[in-house]
Structures are given as C-alpha cells and as structure tokens.
Coordinates of C-alpha atoms in Angstrom, one line a residue:
Chain A
M139 CA 68.4 124.5 127.4
R140 CA 67.1 121.0 126.0
A141 CA 64.6 122.8 123.8
I142 CA 67.3 125.0 122.2
F143 CA 69.5 122.1 121.7
E144 CA 66.8 120.1 120.1
Q145 CA 66.0 123.1 117.8
E146 CA 69.8 123.3 116.9
L147 CA 70.0 119.7 116.4
G148 CA 66.9 119.9 114.0
A149 CA 68.8 122.7 112.1
V150 CA 71.6 120.4 111.5
G151 CA 69.2 117.8 109.9
D152 CA 67.5 120.8 107.9
D153 CA 70.7 122.0 106.6
L154 CA 71.8 118.5 105.4
L155 CA 68.3 118.1 103.8
R156 CA 68.7 121.5 102.0
M157 CA 72.1 120.6 100.7
S158 CA 70.9 117.2 99.6
R159 CA 68.0 118.8 97.5
Q160 CA 70.4 121.3 96.0
V161 CA 72.7 118.4 95.0
Q162 CA 69.8 116.6 93.5
T163 CA 68.9 119.6 91.4
A164 CA 72.6 120.1 90.5
V165 CA 73.2 116.5 89.3
R166 CA 70.0 116.4 87.3
E167 CA 70.7 119.7 85.6
A168 CA 74.5 118.8 85.0
S169 CA 73.4 115.6 83.3
A170 CA 70.8 117.4 81.2
A171 CA 73.2 120.1 80.3
L172 CA 75.9 117.4 79.2
A173 CA 73.3 115.4 77.2
S174 CA 72.2 118.7 75.3
A175 CA 75.5 120.7 75.2
D176 CA 73.7 123.5 77.0
L177 CA 76.1 126.1 78.1
Q178 CA 73.7 128.2 80.0
A179 CA 72.4 125.3 82.1
A180 CA 76.1 124.2 82.7
E181 CA 77.0 127.6 84.0
Q182 CA 74.0 127.6 86.4
V183 CA 75.2 124.4 87.9
I184 CA 78.6 125.8 88.4
V185 CA 77.3 129.0 89.9
A186 CA 74.9 127.2 92.2
D187 CA 77.6 125.0 93.7
D188 CA 78.7 128.1 95.8
A189 CA 75.6 128.0 97.5
I190 CA 75.9 124.3 98.6
D191 CA 79.5 125.1 99.8
Q192 CA 78.1 128.0 101.9
I193 CA 75.6 125.7 103.6
E194 CA 78.4 123.2 104.3
R195 CA 80.3 126.0 106.0
E196 CA 77.3 127.2 108.2
L197 CA 76.5 123.5 109.0
D198 CA 80.1 122.9 110.2
D199 CA 80.0 126.1 112.4
R200 CA 76.7 125.0 113.8
C201 CA 78.1 121.5 114.6
V202 CA 81.1 122.8 116.3
N203 CA 79.3 125.5 118.2
L204 CA 76.9 122.6 119.5
L205 CA 79.9 120.6 120.5
A206 CA 81.4 123.5 122.3
R207 CA 78.2 124.9 124.0
Q208 CA 76.1 121.9 124.7
Q209 CA 78.8 119.2 125.3
P210 CA 76.5 116.5 124.0
V211 CA 77.0 112.9 124.7
A212 CA 75.5 109.5 123.5
T213 CA 73.1 109.8 120.6
D214 CA 73.3 113.7 120.4
L215 CA 77.0 113.4 120.0
R216 CA 76.7 110.8 117.3
I217 CA 74.2 112.9 115.4
I218 CA 76.6 116.0 115.4
V219 CA 79.7 114.0 114.5
S220 CA 77.7 112.3 111.7
G221 CA 76.4 115.7 110.5
L222 CA 80.1 116.9 110.1
R223 CA 80.8 113.8 108.1
M224 CA 77.7 113.8 106.0
S225 CA 78.0 117.5 105.2
A226 CA 81.5 116.8 103.8
S227 CA 80.1 114.1 101.6
I228 CA 77.2 115.9 100.2
E229 CA 79.3 118.9 99.5
R230 CA 81.6 116.6 97.6
M231 CA 78.6 115.3 95.6
G232 CA 77.9 118.9 94.6
D233 CA 81.4 119.4 93.5
L234 CA 81.2 116.3 91.3
A235 CA 78.0 117.7 89.6
R236 CA 79.8 120.9 89.1
H237 CA 82.8 118.9 87.4
V238 CA 80.4 117.4 85.0
A239 CA 79.0 120.8 84.2
Q240 CA 82.6 122.1 83.8
V241 CA 83.3 119.5 81.1
T242 CA 80.2 120.4 79.3
R243 CA 81.2 124.2 79.3
L244 CA 85.0 123.3 78.3
R245 CA 83.6 121.4 75.2
Y246 CA 80.8 123.7 74.2
P247 CA 79.5 123.9 71.4
E248 CA 80.8 120.5 70.8
Q249 CA 79.0 117.5 72.7
A250 CA 81.6 116.0 75.1
I251 CA 80.0 112.5 74.8
P252 CA 80.3 110.8 71.4
E253 CA 77.0 109.6 70.0
N254 CA 77.7 106.0 70.4
S255 CA 78.1 106.4 74.2
R256 CA 75.2 108.7 74.9
G257 CA 73.0 105.8 75.9
L258 CA 75.4 104.8 78.5
F259 CA 75.6 108.2 79.8
A260 CA 71.8 108.6 80.0
Q261 CA 71.9 105.4 82.2
L262 CA 74.5 107.0 84.4
A263 CA 72.5 110.2 84.6
D264 CA 69.3 108.1 85.6
A265 CA 71.2 106.1 88.2
A266 CA 72.9 109.4 89.7
N267 CA 69.4 110.9 89.8
K268 CA 68.0 108.0 91.7
V269 CA 71.0 108.1 94.1
A270 CA 70.3 111.7 94.8
A271 CA 66.6 111.3 95.2
D272 CA 67.2 108.4 97.6
V273 CA 69.6 110.5 99.6
V274 CA 67.0 113.3 100.1
Q275 CA 64.4 110.9 101.0
L276 CA 66.6 109.0 103.4
L277 CA 67.6 112.1 105.2
E278 CA 63.8 113.0 105.4
T279 CA 62.6 109.5 106.5
R280 CA 65.6 107.6 108.1
D281 CA 64.0 104.7 106.3
L282 CA 66.8 102.0 106.1
E283 CA 65.2 100.5 103.0
L284 CA 66.5 103.7 101.2
A285 CA 70.1 103.0 102.6
A286 CA 70.0 99.6 101.1
A287 CA 68.6 101.1 97.8
I288 CA 71.4 103.4 97.7
E289 CA 73.9 100.6 98.0
R290 CA 72.2 99.0 94.9
D291 CA 72.3 102.2 93.0
D292 CA 75.9 102.5 93.7
D293 CA 76.4 99.1 92.4
I294 CA 74.8 100.1 89.1
L295 CA 76.9 103.2 88.8
D296 CA 79.9 101.0 89.4
Q297 CA 78.9 98.6 86.6
L298 CA 78.1 101.6 84.3
H299 CA 81.5 103.0 85.0
Q300 CA 83.0 99.7 84.2
Q301 CA 81.0 99.6 81.0
T302 CA 82.5 102.9 79.9
F303 CA 86.0 101.3 80.1
N304 CA 84.7 98.4 78.0
E305 CA 83.3 100.9 75.4
T306 CA 86.4 103.1 75.1
L307 CA 88.7 100.0 75.0
S308 CA 86.6 98.1 72.5
P309 CA 87.9 97.8 68.8
D310 CA 84.7 99.6 67.8
W311 CA 85.6 102.7 69.7
T312 CA 85.9 105.6 67.2
G313 CA 86.0 108.5 69.7
S314 CA 88.8 111.1 69.6
T315 CA 91.3 111.3 72.2
A316 CA 89.6 114.2 73.7
Q317 CA 86.3 112.2 73.9
T318 CA 88.3 109.3 75.5
V319 CA 89.4 111.7 78.2
D320 CA 86.0 113.1 78.7
V321 CA 84.2 110.0 78.9
T322 CA 86.9 108.5 81.4
L323 CA 86.6 111.5 83.6
L324 CA 82.8 112.0 83.5
A325 CA 82.2 108.2 84.3
R326 CA 84.6 108.6 87.2
F327 CA 82.6 111.7 88.5
Y328 CA 79.5 109.6 88.3
E329 CA 81.0 106.6 90.0
R330 CA 82.4 108.9 92.8
F331 CA 79.1 110.5 93.2
G332 CA 77.6 107.1 94.1
D333 CA 80.4 106.4 96.6
H334 CA 79.7 109.6 98.5
A335 CA 75.9 108.7 98.6
V336 CA 76.9 105.3 100.1
S337 CA 79.0 107.1 102.7
V338 CA 75.9 109.2 103.6
A339 CA 73.7 106.1 103.6
R340 CA 76.1 104.2 106.0
R341 CA 76.2 107.3 108.4
I342 CA 72.5 107.3 108.6
S343 CA 72.4 103.6 109.1
Y344 CA 74.8 104.0 111.9
L345 CA 72.8 106.6 113.6
V346 CA 69.6 104.6 113.3
T347 CA 71.1 101.2 114.3
G348 CA 74.3 102.2 116.3
D349 CA 76.2 99.7 114.1
L350 CA 79.6 100.9 113.2
E351 CA 80.6 97.9 111.4
G352 CA 78.6 99.0 108.4
L353 CA 80.8 102.2 107.8
G354 CA 83.4 100.3 105.9
D355 CA 85.7 102.1 103.5
Y356 CA 83.6 104.8 101.9
N357 CA 84.5 107.7 104.2
S358 CA 84.6 110.7 101.9
Chain B
M158 CA 91.7 114.1 134.4
R159 CA 93.6 116.8 132.5
A160 CA 96.7 114.5 132.2
I161 CA 94.8 111.8 130.6
F162 CA 93.2 114.1 128.3
E163 CA 96.6 115.5 127.2
Q164 CA 97.6 112.0 126.7
E165 CA 94.8 111.2 124.5
L166 CA 95.0 114.3 122.6
G167 CA 98.6 113.5 122.0
A168 CA 97.6 110.0 120.7
V169 CA 95.3 111.7 118.0
G170 CA 98.5 113.6 116.8
D171 CA 100.5 110.5 117.0
D172 CA 97.9 108.5 114.9
L173 CA 97.8 111.3 112.2
L174 CA 101.5 111.2 112.0
R175 CA 101.6 107.5 111.6
M176 CA 99.0 107.5 108.9
S177 CA 100.9 110.3 107.1
R178 CA 104.2 108.3 107.2
Q179 CA 102.4 105.3 105.8
V180 CA 100.8 107.4 103.1
Q181 CA 104.2 108.9 102.3
T182 CA 105.7 105.3 101.8
A183 CA 102.5 104.3 99.8
V184 CA 102.8 107.1 97.3
R185 CA 106.5 106.7 96.8
E186 CA 106.1 102.9 96.3
A187 CA 103.2 103.2 94.1
S188 CA 105.0 105.8 91.9
A189 CA 108.0 103.5 91.8
A190 CA 105.9 100.4 91.0
L191 CA 104.1 102.5 88.2
A192 CA 107.5 103.7 86.7
S193 CA 108.8 100.0 86.4
A194 CA 105.7 97.9 86.0
D195 CA 106.6 96.2 89.3
L196 CA 103.6 93.8 90.2
Q197 CA 104.8 92.8 93.5
A198 CA 105.5 96.3 94.7
A199 CA 102.1 97.4 93.6
E200 CA 100.4 94.5 95.5
Q201 CA 102.3 95.7 98.5
V202 CA 100.8 99.2 98.2
I203 CA 97.3 97.7 97.9
V204 CA 97.6 95.5 100.9
A205 CA 99.2 98.2 103.1
D206 CA 96.4 100.5 102.5
D207 CA 94.2 98.3 104.9
A208 CA 96.5 99.3 107.8
I209 CA 95.9 103.1 106.9
D210 CA 92.2 102.6 107.0
Q211 CA 92.6 100.8 110.3
I212 CA 94.3 103.6 111.9
E213 CA 91.6 106.1 110.6
R214 CA 89.0 104.0 112.2
E215 CA 90.8 104.0 115.5
L216 CA 91.5 107.5 115.3
D217 CA 87.8 108.5 114.7
D218 CA 86.7 106.3 117.6
R219 CA 89.3 108.0 119.8
C220 CA 88.0 111.4 118.8
V221 CA 84.4 110.6 119.3
N222 CA 85.2 109.0 122.7
L223 CA 87.1 112.2 123.6
L224 CA 84.2 114.3 122.7
A225 CA 81.9 112.0 124.8
R226 CA 84.0 111.6 127.9
Q227 CA 85.9 114.9 128.2
Q228 CA 83.5 117.4 126.7
P229 CA 86.3 119.7 125.4
V230 CA 85.8 123.3 124.6
A231 CA 87.8 126.0 122.7
T232 CA 91.2 124.8 121.5
D233 CA 90.9 121.2 122.6
L234 CA 87.6 120.9 120.7
R235 CA 89.2 122.5 117.6
I236 CA 92.0 120.0 117.8
I237 CA 89.6 117.0 117.9
V238 CA 87.3 118.1 115.2
S239 CA 90.2 118.9 113.0
G240 CA 91.6 115.5 113.8
L241 CA 88.4 114.0 112.4
R242 CA 88.7 116.0 109.4
M243 CA 92.4 115.4 108.8
S244 CA 92.1 111.6 109.3
A245 CA 89.6 111.4 106.5
S246 CA 91.8 113.4 104.2
I247 CA 94.9 111.5 105.0
E248 CA 93.0 108.1 104.6
R249 CA 91.9 109.3 101.1
M250 CA 95.5 110.1 100.1
G251 CA 96.3 106.5 100.9
D252 CA 93.3 105.4 98.8
L253 CA 94.6 107.4 95.8
A254 CA 98.1 105.9 96.2
R255 CA 96.3 102.5 96.1
H256 CA 94.5 103.5 93.0
V257 CA 97.9 104.1 91.3
A258 CA 99.0 100.7 92.4
Q259 CA 95.8 99.1 91.1
V260 CA 96.3 100.6 87.5
T261 CA 99.9 99.2 87.6
R262 CA 98.5 95.9 88.6
L263 CA 95.6 96.0 85.9
R264 CA 98.2 96.6 83.1
Y265 CA 101.0 94.4 84.2
P266 CA 103.3 93.2 82.4
E267 CA 102.6 96.2 80.3
Q268 CA 103.6 99.6 81.3
A269 CA 100.5 101.8 82.0
I270 CA 102.3 105.0 80.9
P271 CA 103.5 105.3 77.3
E272 CA 107.2 106.1 77.0
N273 CA 106.7 109.8 75.9
S274 CA 104.7 110.6 79.1
R275 CA 107.1 108.9 81.6
G276 CA 108.9 112.1 82.2
L277 CA 105.8 113.8 83.1
F278 CA 104.8 111.1 85.5
A279 CA 108.2 111.2 87.0
Q280 CA 107.5 114.8 87.8
L281 CA 104.1 114.1 89.2
A282 CA 105.7 111.4 91.4
D283 CA 108.3 113.9 92.6
A284 CA 105.8 116.6 93.4
A285 CA 103.4 114.0 95.1
N286 CA 106.5 112.8 97.2
K287 CA 107.3 116.3 98.2
V288 CA 103.7 116.9 99.2
A289 CA 103.6 113.7 101.3
A290 CA 106.9 114.5 103.1
D291 CA 105.7 118.1 103.7
V292 CA 102.5 116.7 105.3
V293 CA 104.5 114.4 107.7
Q294 CA 106.7 117.4 108.7
L295 CA 103.9 119.8 108.9
L296 CA 102.1 117.4 111.4
E297 CA 105.4 116.9 113.4
T298 CA 106.3 120.6 113.7
R299 CA 103.2 122.7 112.9
D300 CA 105.6 125.0 110.9
L301 CA 103.2 127.1 108.8
E302 CA 106.0 127.5 106.2
L303 CA 105.3 124.0 105.3
A304 CA 101.6 124.7 105.0
A305 CA 102.6 127.3 102.4
A306 CA 104.9 124.9 100.7
I307 CA 102.1 122.4 100.4
E308 CA 99.9 124.9 98.7
R309 CA 102.8 125.5 96.2
D310 CA 103.3 121.8 95.7
D311 CA 99.7 121.4 94.9
D312 CA 100.0 124.2 92.3
I313 CA 102.7 122.2 90.6
L314 CA 100.5 119.0 90.7
D315 CA 97.8 121.0 89.0
Q316 CA 100.0 122.3 86.4
L317 CA 101.4 118.9 85.7
H318 CA 97.8 117.4 85.6
Q319 CA 97.0 120.1 83.1
Q320 CA 99.9 119.1 81.0
T321 CA 98.8 115.5 80.9
F322 CA 95.7 116.9 79.0
N323 CA 98.0 119.0 76.7
E324 CA 99.9 115.8 75.9
T325 CA 97.0 113.4 75.3
L326 CA 95.2 116.0 73.2
S327 CA 98.4 117.1 71.2
P328 CA 98.5 116.1 67.6
D329 CA 101.8 114.1 68.4
W330 CA 99.9 111.8 70.9
T331 CA 100.5 108.2 69.8
G332 CA 99.3 106.3 72.9
S333 CA 96.6 103.8 72.6
T334 CA 93.1 104.4 73.9
A335 CA 93.9 102.3 76.9
Q336 CA 96.9 104.6 77.6
T337 CA 94.7 107.6 77.2
V338 CA 92.5 106.3 79.9
D339 CA 95.3 105.3 82.2
V340 CA 97.1 108.6 81.9
T341 CA 93.8 110.5 82.4
L342 CA 93.0 108.7 85.6
L343 CA 96.4 108.5 87.1
A344 CA 97.0 112.3 86.6
R345 CA 93.7 112.8 88.3
F346 CA 94.9 110.7 91.2
Y347 CA 97.9 112.7 91.7
E348 CA 96.0 115.9 91.4
R349 CA 93.4 114.9 94.1
F350 CA 96.3 113.7 96.3
G351 CA 97.6 117.3 96.3
D352 CA 94.0 118.6 97.1
H353 CA 93.7 116.4 100.2
A354 CA 97.2 117.5 101.3
V355 CA 96.0 121.2 101.0
S356 CA 93.0 120.4 103.2
V357 CA 95.3 119.0 105.8
A358 CA 97.5 122.1 105.5
R359 CA 94.6 124.4 106.0
R360 CA 93.3 122.4 109.0
I361 CA 96.7 122.8 110.7
S362 CA 96.8 126.4 109.7
Y363 CA 93.5 126.9 111.3
L364 CA 94.6 125.2 114.5
V365 CA 97.7 127.3 114.7
T366 CA 96.2 130.7 113.8
G367 CA 92.5 130.1 114.6
D368 CA 91.8 131.6 111.0
L369 CA 88.7 129.9 109.6
E370 CA 88.8 131.9 106.3
G371 CA 91.7 129.9 104.9
L372 CA 89.8 126.7 104.9
G373 CA 88.2 127.4 101.5
D374 CA 86.8 124.8 99.2
Y375 CA 89.3 121.9 99.7
N376 CA 87.2 120.0 102.3
S377 CA 87.7 116.2 101.5

C-alpha cells in the first residue's frame, strides 16, 4: 500500500512541475508575442492554456482520490492539501499569461504597448520569466533560497507595476486611451502573476518547515 | 464520533456563511463609498477585510484537522475539499471589495469615477450586490436555482465590464488618464468578483449533484 501511495504522491509533485513548466513557457511566449505584436505566437499561448487547465483537473482528482482511498495524516496530508492549493495558483498563473496573449491578439496588428513604455514591459517580462523559472526550480528542489528569491522577484514586479501608474499618470504620457487601458491591465496581470508565485513559494516553505505563519494573505 | 464530526462539518458551513455575509457587507459598503467618495466608509471596508481573512485561516485549519482526525470519505470528503476551495474564493471576493475601497481612498477627496460613468458603476454595484446576496442565500439553502442566478448575474457583470471598455474607448470619453486607469481597474475588480461567485456556485452545485463537469474554468 505504502509503495502505491508514494507513487501517487510523487505523481502529484510531477503534475505540479509539469504545470509550472508549461506556465514558464506560456509567460515567456506571451511576453515575446506582446513585444513583437506576434499574432500566431499569441494564439499558441491561448490554445496551450487548455492543457494547463487539464493538468489541474487531473491533479485535483488525484488529490481527492488520495484523500479518499489512503486517508493520509501528518506530512502526507499536508502535501496533498498543499497540492490542491498550488495547482489552483499555478493554473491561475497560466490564465494570466493567456490574458497577456489575448490583449496582443485584440490589438493586432497594432502594438498594445506604446513605444515609450516598452522598456518597462521588457522589465516586467524579465521579472515574470525569473519568477516562473524560480517556481519550476523550487518545485524541483524544495530549496528555500528560491522561495525567498520569489518574494524578491514579486517585490520587483510590484515596483514595476507601480511604475506603470507613474508613467500613465505623468504629464509626459502621450498614449491613447486604449493604450492606457492596455498598459493598466497588462501591468496588473504581471503583478498578479507574481502574487500567485508567492503563494506557491509560501506553500512549499510551509511543507518544508511546517510553519503556517508565513502563509499570509496571498492565497489564490 | 459521528456527532462531533457532524458538528465540525456544520462549523465549516457556518464559517463559509459568516465570510459570505461579511463579503456582502464589504462590497455594498465599498460601492457606496466609491459612489460618494466617502473616505471613512472606505477605510472601514479596508480594515474589515482582516476579519474575513482571519475566518478563512480558521476555516482552513478546521478542514485540514477534519481530514487528519476523521479521515472522511465520499460526501463528507467532498464537503471538506469544497470548503477549502470555497473559502479561498470568498476570501478573494473580500479582497476585491477592499481593492475598490482602496481606489476610493487613493483618490479622496476626488471622485474616482467621472460623472458620465457613474450610472454604469451604479449598475456594476447593483449586480455585485445581487451576486453577493445570492452567494449568502445559496450557502444557506443549497437551492440550485440560486446557483443558476449567480451565473446570470455574472453574465451581467461581464457585459457591464465590457461596456466600461466601450465607454473609455469611445470618442466621447473625456475622462483624464487617471480616471481611465481607475475605471479600467475598478471594472475589472467587479468582473473578477463575479467570477469567484460563479466558482462558489459551481462548487455548491457539485456538492448537491455530484456533477464535476460543471466546475469548468472558474477555479479561483
């Protein structure tokens, strides 16, 4: 019994890792498509999100079945409950990458981001790519240094998000109203992407250390 | 044992109901504060959100303890897993009401919403109030008519959200850039509020009917 259970628990971890890798691809491709107004790349991100949603559903079924059949306690139980939580967060990160791609598609063949703000969005993309890579590596290694790095990456995303407000509200802003709307929403998508990564990082920290205090207010 | 378990399961339901009532108050007060640029009311919504977050943490602990000590199966297990999911959705609805209040506070003593858009935001507030009331009643009664009503309310929120884009992008739009930013974000907060209500509605439908198909893509 225990061997099967270990195998199933391992499959939960594998599913989370698989989702996080697909999210990493999604946010990288969505940002690239945004930067170059690449309709085909944007469409691919949108379509690929279905696969992430599908893994989430399988993972949830797996977790609920494990709870029902194995009646786990202590650490095993924590792993499964955390798996349910993390799958929701990672799935949502995929949705946010899809939202970025959807804005790109909506504005095609125009560029959604006005020229003056493209540098800022390149920084947002870099920070999001780093967050996504750190989430993958954290799920692989459970190295809590990465959890701390994700908190710092998220601070950077928050600062860049704040800077987009400074840009749009500055007297130098010459973007159209549509560009104001797009910049506002796109920056928010990146900022939320970071929040969900922090949520995953705190769940992993909780699993490793058993410390619930760190979970804070970032739940999904 | 079963009597204690029933009592604990009932407490999960009570906590969800308590959270949903506080969210109902929060979104009503946040919308009212937004409409009248009422700083004090906005501050109250912001402070009150801590209490909602606190119930979520207690509820999660309760669910995890139930899973560990009672090792539930079948319907009991579904109730507890759904409780974990719904607490996350309802907590997030509270966050979104708080975000509306935070915009009101940020712009005080100015009104965040330009005069021409206030009618639209009154409709968003009405639809969000109806969603919140329906969630409370659904948790009280498990009446699936209300779950269907929440899906319809959410459609209305989506349409109104779309209308805010039409307004800001229309040639008649005379709002400042700050107002464009605020209208864009505020409308998005209301739209997401509806999405989370739908997530709760689908979880309850799943509990009542056992039909997983309806859960769809609205998870947190």
